[in-house]
Tab-separated table of N, CA and C in Angstrom:
chain	number	residue	atom	x	y	z
Y	29	MET	N	198.782	126.907	117.275
Y	29	MET	CA	199.259	125.838	116.408
Y	29	MET	C	198.368	124.608	116.578
Y	30	LYS	N	197.941	124.024	115.480
Y	30	LYS	CA	197.043	122.869	115.504
Y	30	LYS	C	197.788	121.619	115.952
Y	31	ASP	N	197.148	120.863	116.829
Y	31	ASP	CA	197.704	119.600	117.299
Y	31	ASP	C	197.614	118.577	116.167
Y	32	TRP	N	198.722	117.936	115.831
Y	32	TRP	CA	198.747	116.972	114.732
Y	32	TRP	C	197.791	115.814	114.968
Y	33	LEU	N	197.528	115.486	116.230
Y	33	LEU	CA	196.594	114.410	116.541
Y	33	LEU	C	195.152	114.793	116.207
Y	34	ASP	N	194.857	116.094	116.210
Y	34	ASP	CA	193.502	116.553	115.872
Y	34	ASP	C	193.199	116.407	114.383
Y	35	GLU	N	194.207	116.227	113.570
Y	35	GLU	CA	194.001	116.083	112.131
Y	35	GLU	C	193.554	114.676	111.745
Y	36	ILE	N	193.641	113.736	112.692
Y	36	ILE	CA	193.253	112.351	112.429
Y	36	ILE	C	191.750	112.202	112.644
Y	37	HIS	N	191.100	111.472	111.771
Y	37	HIS	CA	189.678	111.178	111.908
Y	37	HIS	C	189.529	109.884	112.708
Y	38	TRP	N	189.375	110.009	113.995
Y	38	TRP	CA	189.231	108.878	114.901
Y	38	TRP	C	187.828	108.299	114.740
Y	39	ASN	N	187.659	106.990	114.894
Y	39	ASN	CA	186.326	106.389	114.784
Y	39	ASN	C	185.522	106.686	116.051
Y	40	ALA	N	184.308	106.172	116.132
Y	40	ALA	CA	183.415	106.457	117.260
Y	40	ALA	C	183.995	105.993	118.592
Y	41	ASP	N	184.900	105.019	118.554
Y	41	ASP	CA	185.550	104.525	119.769
Y	41	ASP	C	186.860	105.255	120.070
Y	42	GLY	N	187.172	106.284	119.276
Y	42	GLY	CA	188.411	107.032	119.482
Y	42	GLY	C	189.637	106.293	118.975
Y	43	LEU	N	189.437	105.427	117.975
Y	43	LEU	CA	190.532	104.610	117.454
Y	43	LEU	C	190.749	104.879	115.975
Y	44	VAL	N	191.949	104.534	115.515
Y	44	VAL	CA	192.285	104.586	114.096
Y	44	VAL	C	193.030	103.298	113.755
Y	45	PRO	N	192.712	102.673	112.592
Y	45	PRO	CA	193.468	101.482	112.207
Y	45	PRO	C	194.903	101.852	111.854
Y	46	ALA	N	195.827	101.004	112.279
Y	46	ALA	CA	197.246	101.232	112.030
Y	46	ALA	C	197.837	99.986	111.381
Y	47	ILE	N	198.440	100.176	110.230
Y	47	ILE	CA	199.046	99.081	109.481
Y	47	ILE	C	200.556	99.163	109.654
Y	48	ALA	N	201.155	98.061	110.094
Y	48	ALA	CA	202.611	98.002	110.220
Y	48	ALA	C	203.178	97.360	108.963
Y	49	GLN	N	204.128	98.050	108.349
Y	49	GLN	CA	204.741	97.617	107.095
Y	49	GLN	C	206.252	97.588	107.283
Y	50	ASP	N	206.891	96.546	106.760
Y	50	ASP	CA	208.351	96.463	106.827
Y	50	ASP	C	208.949	97.601	106.004
Y	51	HIS	N	209.780	98.398	106.614
Y	51	HIS	CA	210.321	99.587	105.943
Y	51	HIS	C	211.276	99.236	104.804
Y	52	ARG	N	211.839	98.036	104.802
Y	52	ARG	CA	212.756	97.636	103.727
Y	52	ARG	C	212.026	96.942	102.585
Y	53	THR	N	211.188	95.946	102.921
Y	53	THR	CA	210.574	95.121	101.885
Y	53	THR	C	209.202	95.611	101.441
Y	54	GLY	N	208.541	96.410	102.275
Y	54	GLY	CA	207.196	96.862	101.963
Y	54	GLY	C	206.118	95.860	102.341
Y	55	ARG	N	206.497	94.708	102.872
Y	55	ARG	CA	205.499	93.696	103.245
Y	55	ARG	C	204.637	94.204	104.401
Y	56	ILE	N	203.325	93.967	104.289
Y	56	ILE	CA	202.415	94.298	105.376
Y	56	ILE	C	202.598	93.238	106.460
Y	57	LEU	N	202.902	93.687	107.665
Y	57	LEU	CA	203.171	92.771	108.767
Y	57	LEU	C	201.930	92.497	109.606
Y	58	MET	N	201.177	93.540	109.901
Y	58	MET	CA	200.015	93.384	110.766
Y	58	MET	C	199.158	94.637	110.733
Y	59	MET	N	197.973	94.523	111.295
Y	59	MET	CA	197.082	95.654	111.489
Y	59	MET	C	196.626	95.616	112.940
Y	60	ALA	N	196.590	96.777	113.552
Y	60	ALA	CA	196.103	96.894	114.930
Y	60	ALA	C	195.426	98.257	115.057
Y	61	TRP	N	195.008	98.588	116.243
Y	61	TRP	CA	194.315	99.855	116.491
Y	61	TRP	C	195.170	100.757	117.374
Y	62	MET	N	195.010	102.059	117.181
Y	62	MET	CA	195.680	103.052	118.017
Y	62	MET	C	194.660	104.066	118.499
Y	63	ASN	N	194.877	104.567	119.708
Y	63	ASN	CA	194.128	105.717	120.179
Y	63	ASN	C	195.107	106.893	120.269
Y	64	ARG	N	194.622	108.046	120.714
Y	64	ARG	CA	195.490	109.237	120.769
Y	64	ARG	C	196.745	108.979	121.604
Y	65	GLU	N	196.549	108.353	122.764
Y	65	GLU	CA	197.677	108.117	123.661
Y	65	GLU	C	198.699	107.182	123.037
Y	66	SER	N	198.230	106.079	122.432
Y	66	SER	CA	199.179	105.120	121.869
Y	66	SER	C	199.944	105.717	120.691
Y	67	LEU	N	199.258	106.534	119.873
Y	67	LEU	CA	199.944	107.157	118.746
Y	67	LEU	C	200.959	108.193	119.225
Y	68	ALA	N	200.586	108.997	120.208
Y	68	ALA	CA	201.517	109.980	120.760
Y	68	ALA	C	202.733	109.286	121.373
Y	69	LEU	N	202.509	108.184	122.086
Y	69	LEU	CA	203.621	107.430	122.682
Y	69	LEU	C	204.485	106.768	121.617
Y	70	THR	N	203.858	106.299	120.535
Y	70	THR	CA	204.610	105.706	119.428
Y	70	THR	C	205.620	106.705	118.890
Y	71	VAL	N	205.175	107.939	118.692
Y	71	VAL	CA	206.059	108.993	118.188
Y	71	VAL	C	207.129	109.327	119.228
Y	72	ARG	N	206.745	109.443	120.488
Y	72	ARG	CA	207.682	109.808	121.547
Y	72	ARG	C	208.748	108.738	121.754
Y	73	GLU	N	208.326	107.451	121.736
Y	73	GLU	CA	209.257	106.354	122.029
Y	73	GLU	C	209.877	105.736	120.784
Y	74	ASN	N	209.413	106.168	119.601
Y	74	ASN	CA	209.943	105.678	118.326
Y	74	ASN	C	209.810	104.164	118.182
Y	75	ARG	N	208.697	103.629	118.703
Y	75	ARG	CA	208.378	102.210	118.582
Y	75	ARG	C	206.873	102.073	118.555
Y	76	ALA	N	206.378	101.003	117.922
Y	76	ALA	CA	204.933	100.812	117.787
Y	76	ALA	C	204.286	100.484	119.127
Y	77	ILE	N	203.291	101.292	119.462
Y	77	ILE	CA	202.476	101.073	120.660
Y	77	ILE	C	201.024	101.151	120.216
Y	78	TYR	N	200.295	100.089	120.435
Y	78	TYR	CA	198.920	99.991	119.971
Y	78	TYR	C	197.957	100.041	121.147
Y	79	TRP	N	196.658	100.060	120.818
Y	79	TRP	CA	195.606	99.953	121.823
Y	79	TRP	C	194.979	98.567	121.678
Y	80	SER	N	195.041	97.782	122.726
Y	80	SER	CA	194.440	96.450	122.717
Y	80	SER	C	192.965	96.579	123.076
Y	81	ARG	N	192.109	96.327	122.101
Y	81	ARG	CA	190.661	96.392	122.360
Y	81	ARG	C	190.228	95.275	123.296
Y	82	SER	N	190.816	94.088	123.154
Y	82	SER	CA	190.405	92.951	123.981
Y	82	SER	C	190.792	93.141	125.448
Y	83	ARG	N	191.934	93.788	125.684
Y	83	ARG	CA	192.384	93.995	127.064
Y	83	ARG	C	192.090	95.395	127.582
Y	84	GLY	N	191.692	96.288	126.679
Y	84	GLY	CA	191.363	97.649	127.085
Y	84	GLY	C	192.537	98.407	127.668
Y	85	LYS	N	193.717	98.202	127.066
Y	85	LYS	CA	194.906	98.911	127.567
Y	85	LYS	C	195.942	99.052	126.464
Y	86	LEU	N	196.946	99.876	126.733
Y	86	LEU	CA	198.055	100.051	125.795
Y	86	LEU	C	198.783	98.730	125.613
Y	87	TRP	N	199.278	98.530	124.396
Y	87	TRP	CA	200.008	97.309	124.053
Y	87	TRP	C	201.291	97.732	123.356
Y	88	ARG	N	202.389	97.671	124.074
Y	88	ARG	CA	203.693	97.970	123.496
Y	88	ARG	C	204.141	96.725	122.736
Y	89	LYS	N	204.074	96.799	121.416
Y	89	LYS	CA	204.417	95.642	120.587
Y	89	LYS	C	205.790	95.126	120.988
Y	90	GLY	N	205.834	93.845	121.344
Y	90	GLY	CA	207.092	93.229	121.756
Y	90	GLY	C	207.285	93.144	123.251
Y	91	GLU	N	206.336	93.672	124.041
Y	91	GLU	CA	206.520	93.659	125.492
Y	91	GLU	C	206.560	92.234	126.058
Y	92	GLU	N	205.840	91.315	125.431
Y	92	GLU	CA	205.878	89.910	125.860
Y	92	GLU	C	206.832	89.087	124.995
Y	93	SER	N	206.802	89.330	123.685
Y	93	SER	CA	207.534	88.486	122.735
Y	93	SER	C	208.973	88.928	122.506
Y	94	GLY	N	209.262	90.211	122.758
Y	94	GLY	CA	210.561	90.763	122.398
Y	94	GLY	C	210.607	91.229	120.951
Y	95	HIS	N	209.522	91.046	120.210
Y	95	HIS	CA	209.467	91.405	118.794
Y	95	HIS	C	208.980	92.845	118.624
Y	96	VAL	N	209.825	93.760	119.036
Y	96	VAL	CA	209.539	95.194	119.005
Y	96	VAL	C	209.518	95.694	117.563
Y	97	GLN	N	208.653	96.663	117.304
Y	97	GLN	CA	208.627	97.327	116.007
Y	97	GLN	C	209.218	98.727	116.172
Y	98	LYS	N	210.418	98.909	115.641
Y	98	LYS	CA	211.092	100.211	115.687
Y	98	LYS	C	210.578	101.066	114.526
Y	99	MET	N	210.054	102.233	114.843
Y	99	MET	CA	209.436	103.057	113.821
Y	99	MET	C	210.467	103.795	112.978
Y	100	HIS	N	210.275	103.750	111.661
Y	100	HIS	CA	211.114	104.494	110.730
Y	100	HIS	C	210.355	105.666	110.118
Y	101	GLU	N	209.051	105.468	109.862
Y	101	GLU	CA	208.260	106.537	109.270
Y	101	GLU	C	206.796	106.312	109.618
Y	102	LEU	N	206.074	107.420	109.787
Y	102	LEU	CA	204.652	107.389	110.094
Y	102	LEU	C	203.925	108.125	108.987
Y	103	ARG	N	202.887	107.495	108.412
Y	103	ARG	CA	202.116	108.113	107.333
Y	103	ARG	C	200.636	108.094	107.667
Y	104	LEU	N	199.941	109.098	107.139
Y	104	LEU	CA	198.497	109.225	107.289
Y	104	LEU	C	197.884	109.254	105.900
Y	105	ASP	N	196.802	108.488	105.688
Y	105	ASP	CA	196.200	108.426	104.358
Y	105	ASP	C	195.409	109.699	104.035
Y	106	CYS	N	194.921	109.774	102.790
Y	106	CYS	CA	194.263	110.979	102.279
Y	106	CYS	C	192.989	111.346	103.035
Y	107	ASP	N	192.288	110.354	103.568
Y	107	ASP	CA	191.080	110.622	104.341
Y	107	ASP	C	191.366	110.821	105.827
Y	108	ALA	N	192.617	110.735	106.200
Y	108	ALA	CA	193.079	110.923	107.580
Y	108	ALA	C	192.449	109.912	108.543
Y	109	ASP	N	192.162	108.692	108.027
Y	109	ASP	CA	191.539	107.701	108.907
Y	109	ASP	C	192.249	106.350	108.936
Y	110	VAL	N	193.460	106.293	108.395
Y	110	VAL	CA	194.302	105.092	108.474
Y	110	VAL	C	195.757	105.537	108.611
Y	111	ILE	N	196.465	104.877	109.515
Y	111	ILE	CA	197.889	105.142	109.754
Y	111	ILE	C	198.704	103.991	109.170
Y	112	ILE	N	199.832	104.323	108.568
Y	112	ILE	CA	200.818	103.296	108.211
Y	112	ILE	C	202.096	103.605	108.981
Y	113	LEU	N	202.587	102.581	109.671
Y	113	LEU	CA	203.874	102.679	110.351
Y	113	LEU	C	204.865	101.857	109.540
Y	114	GLN	N	205.882	102.509	109.038
Y	114	GLN	CA	206.958	101.764	108.396
Y	114	GLN	C	207.959	101.457	109.494
Y	115	VAL	N	208.157	100.149	109.726
Y	115	VAL	CA	208.904	99.714	110.899
Y	115	VAL	C	210.030	98.754	110.547
Y	116	GLU	N	210.944	98.638	111.476
Y	116	GLU	CA	211.912	97.546	111.487
Y	116	GLU	C	211.387	96.557	112.505
Y	117	GLN	N	211.049	95.357	112.041
Y	117	GLN	CA	210.499	94.323	112.919
Y	117	GLN	C	211.643	93.552	113.546
Y	118	LEU	N	211.944	93.841	114.812
Y	118	LEU	CA	213.033	93.160	115.496
Y	118	LEU	C	212.661	91.693	115.702
Y	119	GLY	N	213.585	90.807	115.390
Y	119	GLY	CA	213.340	89.380	115.498
Y	119	GLY	C	212.671	88.780	114.279
Y	120	GLY	N	212.195	89.642	113.355
Y	120	GLY	CA	211.619	89.160	112.106
Y	120	GLY	C	210.252	88.507	112.226
Y	121	ILE	N	209.615	88.611	113.408
Y	121	ILE	CA	208.313	87.990	113.624
Y	121	ILE	C	207.340	89.050	114.128
Y	122	ALA	N	206.240	89.259	113.376
Y	122	ALA	CA	205.217	90.217	113.808
Y	122	ALA	C	203.977	89.519	114.346
Y	123	CYS	N	203.721	88.290	113.892
Y	123	CYS	CA	202.470	87.607	114.207
Y	123	CYS	C	202.583	86.746	115.468
Y	124	HIS	N	201.501	86.716	116.254
Y	124	HIS	CA	201.499	85.894	117.468
Y	124	HIS	C	201.553	84.398	117.156
Y	125	THR	N	201.376	84.031	115.870
Y	125	THR	CA	201.486	82.616	115.474
Y	125	THR	C	202.934	82.211	115.222
Y	126	GLY	N	203.865	83.171	115.354
Y	126	GLY	CA	205.278	82.884	115.125
Y	126	GLY	C	205.718	83.092	113.689
Y	127	ARG	N	204.877	83.755	112.900
Y	127	ARG	CA	205.201	84.019	111.498
Y	127	ARG	C	205.665	85.463	111.312
Y	128	GLU	N	206.293	85.705	110.161
Y	128	GLU	CA	206.770	87.045	109.830
Y	128	GLU	C	205.621	88.051	109.795
Y	129	SER	N	204.505	87.656	109.180
Y	129	SER	CA	203.376	88.553	108.975
Y	129	SER	C	202.092	87.880	109.441
Y	130	CYS	N	201.133	88.693	109.867
Y	130	CYS	CA	199.806	88.172	110.212
Y	130	CYS	C	199.039	87.763	108.958
Y	131	PHE	N	199.490	88.229	107.812
Y	131	PHE	CA	198.816	87.922	106.543
Y	131	PHE	C	199.531	86.762	105.858
Y	132	TYR	N	199.314	85.563	106.399
Y	132	TYR	CA	200.026	84.377	105.931
Y	132	TYR	C	199.133	83.393	105.186
Y	133	ARG	N	197.874	83.778	104.953
Y	133	ARG	CA	196.954	82.905	104.224
Y	133	ARG	C	196.571	83.549	102.894
Y	134	VAL	N	196.563	82.741	101.836
Y	134	VAL	CA	196.233	83.196	100.485
Y	134	VAL	C	194.987	82.438	100.030
Y	135	PHE	N	194.077	83.153	99.377
Y	135	PHE	CA	192.864	82.521	98.860
Y	135	PHE	C	193.177	81.828	97.538
Y	136	GLU	N	193.012	80.524	97.513
Y	136	GLU	CA	193.260	79.717	96.305
Y	136	GLU	C	192.207	78.642	96.196
Y	137	ASP	N	191.639	78.513	95.011
Y	137	ASP	CA	190.685	77.444	94.724
Y	137	ASP	C	189.566	77.351	95.768
Y	138	GLY	N	189.038	78.509	96.168
Y	138	GLY	CA	187.898	78.528	97.080
Y	138	GLY	C	188.212	78.288	98.537
Y	139	ALA	N	189.495	78.338	98.911
Y	139	ALA	CA	189.868	78.098	100.307
Y	139	ALA	C	191.096	78.934	100.675
Y	140	TRP	N	191.284	79.121	101.981
Y	140	TRP	CA	192.464	79.834	102.484
Y	140	TRP	C	193.607	78.845	102.654
Y	141	LYS	N	194.726	79.132	102.025
Y	141	LYS	CA	195.900	78.260	102.069
Y	141	LYS	C	197.015	78.966	102.848
Y	142	VAL	N	197.595	78.283	103.826
Y	142	VAL	CA	198.719	78.824	104.594
Y	142	VAL	C	199.965	78.746	103.719
Y	143	VAL	N	200.612	79.898	103.522
Y	143	VAL	CA	201.770	79.940	102.630
Y	143	VAL	C	203.068	80.362	103.312
Y	144	ASP	N	202.997	80.803	104.563
Y	144	ASP	CA	204.206	81.232	105.272
Y	144	ASP	C	204.511	80.275	106.417
Y	145	PRO	N	205.778	79.954	106.613
Y	145	PRO	CA	206.146	79.032	107.683
Y	145	PRO	C	206.121	79.702	109.055
Y	146	ILE	N	205.960	78.872	110.071
Y	146	ILE	CA	206.134	79.334	111.449
Y	146	ILE	C	207.630	79.422	111.692
Y	147	LEU	N	208.099	80.606	112.055
Y	147	LEU	CA	209.530	80.814	112.287
Y	147	LEU	C	209.937	80.450	113.706
Y	148	LYS	N	208.985	80.588	114.636
Y	148	LYS	CA	209.251	80.235	116.024
Y	148	LYS	C	207.946	79.794	116.663
Y	149	ASP	N	207.991	78.698	117.391
Y	149	ASP	CA	206.808	78.158	118.061
Y	149	ASP	C	206.249	79.217	119.020
Y	150	PRO	N	204.958	79.552	118.880
Y	150	PRO	CA	204.369	80.560	119.762
Y	150	PRO	C	204.513	80.225	121.244
Y	151	ASP	N	204.492	78.935	121.608
Y	151	ASP	CA	204.667	78.554	123.011
Y	151	ASP	C	206.052	78.935	123.529
Y	152	ALA	N	207.020	79.012	122.632
Y	152	ALA	CA	208.372	79.413	123.024
Y	152	ALA	C	208.504	80.942	123.075
Y	153	ILE	N	207.556	81.640	122.452
Y	153	ILE	CA	207.596	83.112	122.418
Y	153	ILE	C	206.919	83.715	123.637
Y	154	TYR	N	205.730	83.196	123.965
Y	154	TYR	CA	204.899	83.812	125.000
Y	154	TYR	C	204.875	82.977	126.259
Y	155	ARG	N	205.161	83.620	127.356
Y	155	ARG	CA	205.041	82.928	128.635
Y	155	ARG	C	203.576	83.031	129.087
Y	156	ALA	N	203.134	82.110	129.846
Y	156	ALA	CA	201.776	82.074	130.406
Y	156	ALA	C	200.694	82.115	129.333
Y	157	GLY	N	201.039	81.710	128.107
Y	157	GLY	CA	200.040	81.537	127.072
Y	157	GLY	C	199.345	82.785	126.573
Y	158	HIS	N	200.020	83.926	126.541
Y	158	HIS	CA	199.419	85.141	125.982
Y	158	HIS	C	199.290	84.979	124.472
Y	159	PRO	N	198.074	84.900	123.942
Y	159	PRO	CA	197.910	84.654	122.513
Y	159	PRO	C	198.207	85.857	121.620
Y	160	HIS	N	198.040	87.062	122.104
Y	160	HIS	CA	198.253	88.249	121.264
Y	160	HIS	C	199.063	89.289	122.019
Y	161	GLU	N	200.169	88.920	122.578
Y	161	GLU	CA	201.012	89.806	123.378
Y	161	GLU	C	200.294	90.098	124.656
């Protein structure tokens, strides 16, 4: 029997981009990277677990902030090189800036305009100043 993880086209670093989407509204919350271990653990634990390239280790979304992403559905695109996780975002905040989504800037009149409010001050979310969990 073929391992489902072998069907994914991992990049040269053994990673695949993973997009987290709100399972109710369809809003894109964030994008991060996964390796084989993080994806297998995501399925096993039914919560989003990413690979932190900057820290070189597993990143259980919400481990610092409490903003866990509970997985509802996992999808693979037609080229088998992008994952979509349809999640329930606990606490309603996915972004380390304290916003609902990491995609809070809109291009208007030649500039990026911030259109989403900060729901919670990042200093109140992260202890010891962790900028990205």
